[in-house]
Amino acid sequence: MMQAKHLFVWLTALGLLSACAEKDDCGVADTVQEITQVDSGQTRYYLYLKTSGVSDKASFLVLYDHKPSFDACGRADRDAIGEAYVDADRGAPVRAVFAHDTLDIQYVEQAGDSASLQNIEIVVRND
């Protein structure tokens, strides 16, 4: 009887280990949403909102210079050219400025403003 309990424990542990060893097992997947696209010069830029976390969610604007695709965990198949944390305490994001390899978010105070990320402006400076 004792051997059967040990066998059950070992088989359960082995099952849990193999279930957690999947290469796409990411625990909690990031959610990714395309916000907008903009053409600048010869390049089309793609702006995405990436949200990470379970209860304390963190949001980031992520900029790509080619359209990415994402796996089940929310990981892109290419590197972003810019990423910036969306700080809701600073107000509503109205503009994402990419210059000198840096993505910067500009805000307006939210008192009465209901700026949506769907309406955010992208500015690309190639100087």
Coordinates of N, CA and C in Angstrom, one line a residue:
M1 N 0.8 -1.2 0.0 CA 0.0 0.0 0.0 C 0.9 1.3 0.0
M2 N 1.9 1.2 0.8 CA 2.8 2.4 0.9 C 3.5 2.6 -0.4
Q3 N 3.9 1.6 -1.1 CA 4.5 1.7 -2.4 C 3.6 2.3 -3.4
A4 N 2.3 2.0 -3.4 CA 1.4 2.6 -4.3 C 1.2 4.1 -4.1
K5 N 1.3 4.5 -2.8 CA 1.2 6.0 -2.5 C 2.4 6.7 -3.1
H6 N 3.6 6.1 -2.8 CA 4.9 6.7 -3.4 C 4.8 6.8 -4.9
L7 N 4.4 5.7 -5.5 CA 4.3 5.7 -7.0 C 3.3 6.8 -7.4
F8 N 2.2 6.9 -6.8 CA 1.2 8.0 -7.1 C 1.9 9.3 -7.0
V9 N 2.6 9.6 -5.9 CA 3.2 10.9 -5.7 C 4.3 11.1 -6.8
W10 N 5.1 10.2 -7.1 CA 6.1 10.3 -8.1 C 5.5 10.6 -9.5
L11 N 4.4 9.8 -9.8 CA 3.8 10.0 -11.1 C 3.1 11.4 -11.2
T12 N 2.5 11.8 -10.1 CA 1.9 13.2 -10.1 C 3.0 14.2 -10.3
A13 N 4.1 14.1 -9.6 CA 5.2 15.1 -9.7 C 5.7 15.1 -11.1
L14 N 5.9 13.9 -11.6 CA 6.5 13.8 -13.0 C 5.5 14.5 -14.0
G15 N 4.2 14.3 -13.8 CA 3.2 14.9 -14.7 C 3.2 16.4 -14.6
L16 N 3.4 16.9 -13.4 CA 3.4 18.4 -13.2 C 4.7 18.9 -13.8
L17 N 5.8 18.3 -13.6 CA 7.1 18.7 -14.2 C 7.0 18.8 -15.7
S18 N 6.5 17.7 -16.3 CA 6.4 17.7 -17.8 C 5.4 18.7 -18.3
A19 N 4.4 18.9 -17.6 CA 3.4 19.9 -18.0 C 4.0 21.3 -18.0
C20 N 4.9 21.6 -17.0 CA 5.5 22.9 -16.9 C 6.7 23.1 -17.8
A21 N 7.1 22.0 -18.4 CA 8.3 22.1 -19.2 C 8.0 22.4 -20.7
E22 N 6.7 22.7 -21.0 CA 6.4 23.0 -22.4 C 7.1 24.3 -22.8
K23 N 7.6 24.4 -24.0 CA 8.4 25.6 -24.3 C 7.5 26.9 -24.4
D24 N 6.2 26.7 -24.7 CA 5.4 27.9 -24.8 C 4.6 28.2 -23.5
D25 N 5.0 27.5 -22.4 CA 4.3 27.7 -21.1 C 4.9 29.0 -20.5
C26 N 4.1 30.0 -20.5 CA 4.5 31.3 -20.0 C 3.8 31.7 -18.7
G27 N 3.1 30.8 -18.1 CA 2.4 31.2 -16.9 C 1.2 32.1 -17.2
V28 N 1.5 33.4 -17.2 CA 0.5 34.4 -17.6 C 0.9 35.1 -18.9
A29 N 0.2 35.0 -19.9 CA 0.6 35.6 -21.2 C 0.3 37.1 -21.2
D30 N 1.2 37.8 -21.9 CA 1.0 39.2 -22.1 C -0.2 39.4 -23.1
T31 N -1.0 40.4 -22.9 CA -2.0 40.7 -24.0 C -1.4 41.8 -24.8
V32 N -1.6 41.7 -26.1 CA -1.0 42.6 -27.1 C -2.1 43.1 -28.0
Q33 N -2.2 44.4 -28.2 CA -3.2 45.0 -29.1 C -2.6 46.0 -30.0
E34 N -2.8 45.9 -31.3 CA -2.3 46.9 -32.2 C -3.1 48.2 -32.0
I35 N -2.4 49.3 -31.8 CA -3.1 50.6 -31.6 C -3.2 51.4 -32.9
T36 N -2.1 51.5 -33.6 CA -2.2 52.3 -34.9 C -0.9 52.0 -35.7
Q37 N -1.0 52.5 -36.9 CA 0.2 52.4 -37.9 C 0.4 53.8 -38.4
V38 N 1.6 54.1 -38.8 CA 1.9 55.4 -39.4 C 3.1 55.2 -40.4
D39 N 3.0 55.9 -41.5 CA 4.1 55.8 -42.5 C 5.0 57.1 -42.3
S40 N 6.3 56.8 -42.3 CA 7.2 57.9 -42.2 C 8.4 57.6 -43.1
G41 N 8.6 58.4 -44.2 CA 9.6 58.1 -45.2 C 9.2 56.8 -45.9
Q42 N 10.2 55.9 -45.9 CA 9.9 54.6 -46.6 C 9.5 53.5 -45.6
T43 N 9.2 53.9 -44.4 CA 8.9 52.9 -43.3 C 7.5 53.0 -42.8
R44 N 6.9 51.9 -42.6 CA 5.6 51.9 -41.9 C 5.9 51.4 -40.4
Y45 N 5.4 52.2 -39.5 CA 5.6 51.9 -38.1 C 4.3 51.4 -37.5
Y46 N 4.5 50.4 -36.5 CA 3.4 49.8 -35.9 C 3.5 50.0 -34.4
L47 N 2.4 50.5 -33.8 CA 2.4 50.8 -32.3 C 1.4 49.8 -31.7
Y48 N 1.9 49.1 -30.7 CA 1.1 48.1 -29.9 C 1.1 48.5 -28.5
L49 N 0.0 48.1 -27.8 CA -0.1 48.2 -26.4 C 0.1 46.8 -25.8
K50 N 1.1 46.6 -25.0 CA 1.4 45.3 -24.3 C 1.0 45.5 -22.8
T51 N 0.2 44.6 -22.3 CA -0.2 44.6 -20.9 C 0.3 43.3 -20.3
S52 N 1.1 43.4 -19.2 CA 1.7 42.3 -18.5 C 1.2 42.2 -17.1
G53 N 1.1 41.1 -16.5 CA 0.8 40.9 -15.1 C -0.6 40.3 -14.9
V54 N -0.8 39.9 -13.6 CA -2.1 39.3 -13.2 C -3.0 40.3 -12.5
S55 N -2.6 40.7 -11.3 CA -3.5 41.7 -10.6 C -2.9 43.1 -10.7
D56 N -1.6 43.2 -10.6 CA -0.9 44.5 -10.8 C -0.4 44.6 -12.2
K57 N -1.3 45.0 -13.1 CA -1.0 45.0 -14.5 C -0.1 46.3 -14.9
A58 N 0.8 46.1 -15.8 CA 1.7 47.1 -16.3 C 1.5 47.2 -17.8
S59 N 1.3 48.4 -18.3 CA 1.1 48.6 -19.7 C 2.3 49.3 -20.4
F60 N 2.6 48.9 -21.6 CA 3.7 49.5 -22.3 C 3.3 49.8 -23.7
L61 N 3.7 50.9 -24.3 CA 3.6 51.1 -25.7 C 4.9 50.6 -26.4
V62 N 4.7 49.8 -27.4 CA 5.8 49.2 -28.1 C 5.8 49.5 -29.6
L63 N 6.9 50.0 -30.1 CA 6.9 50.4 -31.5 C 7.8 49.5 -32.3
Y64 N 7.3 49.1 -33.5 CA 8.0 48.2 -34.4 C 8.2 48.9 -35.8
D65 N 9.3 48.6 -36.5 CA 9.4 49.1 -37.8 C 9.0 48.1 -38.9
H66 N 8.6 47.0 -38.5 CA 8.0 45.9 -39.4 C 6.8 45.3 -38.6
K67 N 5.8 44.8 -39.3 CA 4.7 44.2 -38.6 C 5.1 42.9 -37.9
P68 N 4.9 42.9 -36.6 CA 5.3 41.6 -35.9 C 4.2 40.7 -35.9
S69 N 4.5 39.4 -35.5 CA 3.5 38.5 -35.2 C 3.8 38.0 -33.7
F70 N 2.9 37.5 -33.0 CA 3.0 37.2 -31.6 C 2.7 35.7 -31.3
D71 N 3.4 35.1 -30.4 CA 3.1 33.7 -30.0 C 2.0 33.7 -28.9
A72 N 1.7 32.6 -28.4 CA 0.7 32.4 -27.5 C 1.0 33.1 -26.1
C73 N 2.2 33.4 -25.9 CA 2.6 34.1 -24.7 C 2.7 35.6 -24.9
G74 N 2.5 36.1 -26.1 CA 2.5 37.6 -26.3 C 3.9 38.0 -26.7
R75 N 4.8 37.1 -27.1 CA 6.2 37.5 -27.5 C 6.2 37.7 -29.0
A76 N 6.8 38.8 -29.4 CA 6.9 39.2 -30.8 C 8.0 38.3 -31.5
D77 N 7.9 38.2 -32.8 CA 8.9 37.4 -33.5 C 10.0 38.3 -34.0
R78 N 10.0 39.6 -33.6 CA 11.1 40.5 -33.9 C 11.3 41.5 -32.8
D79 N 12.4 42.2 -32.7 CA 12.7 43.1 -31.7 C 12.0 44.4 -31.9
A80 N 11.5 45.0 -30.9 CA 10.9 46.4 -30.9 C 12.0 47.4 -31.1
I81 N 11.7 48.5 -31.8 CA 12.7 49.6 -31.9 C 12.5 50.6 -30.7
G82 N 11.4 50.5 -30.0 CA 11.2 51.4 -28.9 C 10.1 50.8 -28.0
E83 N 10.2 51.1 -26.7 CA 9.2 50.7 -25.7 C 9.2 51.7 -24.6
A84 N 8.0 52.0 -24.1 CA 7.8 53.0 -23.0 C 6.7 52.5 -22.1
Y85 N 6.9 52.7 -20.8 CA 5.9 52.4 -19.8 C 4.8 53.4 -19.8
V86 N 3.5 53.0 -19.8 CA 2.4 53.9 -19.8 C 2.1 54.2 -18.3
D87 N 2.4 55.4 -17.9 CA 2.2 55.8 -16.5 C 0.9 56.6 -16.3
A88 N -0.2 55.8 -15.9 CA -1.5 56.4 -15.8 C -1.6 57.6 -14.8
D89 N -0.6 57.6 -13.9 CA -0.6 58.7 -12.9 C -0.2 60.0 -13.5
R90 N 0.4 60.0 -14.7 CA 0.9 61.2 -15.4 C -0.2 61.8 -16.2
G91 N -1.3 61.1 -16.4 CA -2.4 61.6 -17.3 C -2.7 60.7 -18.4
A92 N -3.4 61.2 -19.4 CA -3.8 60.4 -20.6 C -2.7 60.5 -21.7
P93 N -2.2 59.4 -22.2 CA -1.2 59.5 -23.3 C -1.9 60.0 -24.6
V94 N -1.2 61.0 -25.2 CA -1.8 61.6 -26.4 C -0.8 61.5 -27.6
R95 N 0.5 61.3 -27.3 CA 1.5 61.3 -28.3 C 2.6 60.3 -27.9
A96 N 3.1 59.5 -28.9 CA 4.3 58.7 -28.7 C 5.3 59.2 -29.7
V97 N 6.4 59.7 -29.2 CA 7.5 60.3 -30.0 C 8.7 59.4 -30.0
F98 N 9.1 59.0 -31.2 CA 10.3 58.1 -31.4 C 11.4 58.9 -32.0
A99 N 12.5 59.1 -31.2 CA 13.6 59.9 -31.7 C 14.9 59.4 -31.0
H100 N 16.0 59.3 -31.7 CA 17.3 58.9 -31.2 C 17.1 57.5 -30.5
D101 N 16.5 56.6 -31.1 CA 16.3 55.2 -30.6 C 15.5 55.1 -29.2
T102 N 14.7 56.1 -28.9 CA 14.0 56.2 -27.7 C 12.5 56.5 -28.0
L103 N 11.6 55.8 -27.3 CA 10.2 56.0 -27.4 C 9.8 56.8 -26.2
D104 N 9.2 57.9 -26.3 CA 8.7 58.8 -25.2 C 7.2 59.0 -25.3
I105 N 6.5 59.0 -24.2 CA 5.1 59.2 -24.2 C 4.8 60.6 -23.7
Q106 N 4.0 61.4 -24.4 CA 3.6 62.7 -23.9 C 2.1 62.6 -23.4
Y107 N 1.8 63.2 -22.3 CA 0.6 63.1 -21.6 C -0.2 64.4 -21.5
V108 N -1.5 64.4 -21.3 CA -2.2 65.5 -20.8 C -2.9 65.1 -19.5
E109 N -3.2 66.1 -18.7 CA -3.9 65.8 -17.5 C -5.3 65.3 -17.8
Q110 N -5.8 64.3 -17.0 CA -7.0 63.7 -17.3 C -8.3 64.4 -16.8
A111 N -8.1 65.5 -16.2 CA -9.3 66.2 -15.6 C -10.3 66.5 -16.8
G112 N -11.3 65.7 -17.0 CA -12.2 65.9 -18.0 C -11.8 65.4 -19.4
D113 N -10.5 65.1 -19.5 CA -10.0 64.5 -20.8 C -10.2 63.0 -20.8
S114 N -10.7 62.5 -21.9 CA -10.8 61.1 -22.0 C -10.1 60.6 -23.3
A115 N -8.8 61.0 -23.3 CA -8.0 60.6 -24.5 C -7.8 59.1 -24.5
S116 N -8.1 58.5 -25.7 CA -8.0 57.1 -25.8 C -6.7 56.7 -26.5
L117 N -6.1 55.6 -26.2 CA -4.9 55.1 -26.9 C -5.2 54.9 -28.3
Q118 N -6.5 54.6 -28.7 CA -6.8 54.5 -30.1 C -6.6 55.7 -30.9
N119 N -6.5 56.9 -30.2 CA -6.4 58.2 -30.9 C -5.0 58.7 -30.7
I120 N -4.0 58.0 -30.2 CA -2.7 58.5 -29.9 C -2.0 58.8 -31.2
E121 N -1.2 59.8 -31.2 CA -0.4 60.3 -32.4 C 1.0 59.7 -32.3
I122 N 1.5 59.2 -33.4 CA 2.9 58.8 -33.4 C 3.7 59.8 -34.2
V123 N 4.8 60.2 -33.6 CA 5.8 61.1 -34.2 C 7.1 60.4 -34.3
V124 N 7.6 60.3 -35.6 CA 8.9 59.7 -35.8 C 9.9 60.7 -36.3
R125 N 10.9 60.9 -35.5 CA 11.9 61.9 -35.9 C 13.2 61.2 -36.3
N126 N 13.6 61.4 -37.6 CA 14.8 60.7 -38.1 C 15.9 61.7 -38.3
D127 N 16.1 62.5 -37.3 CA 17.2 63.5 -37.4 C 18.4 63.1 -36.5

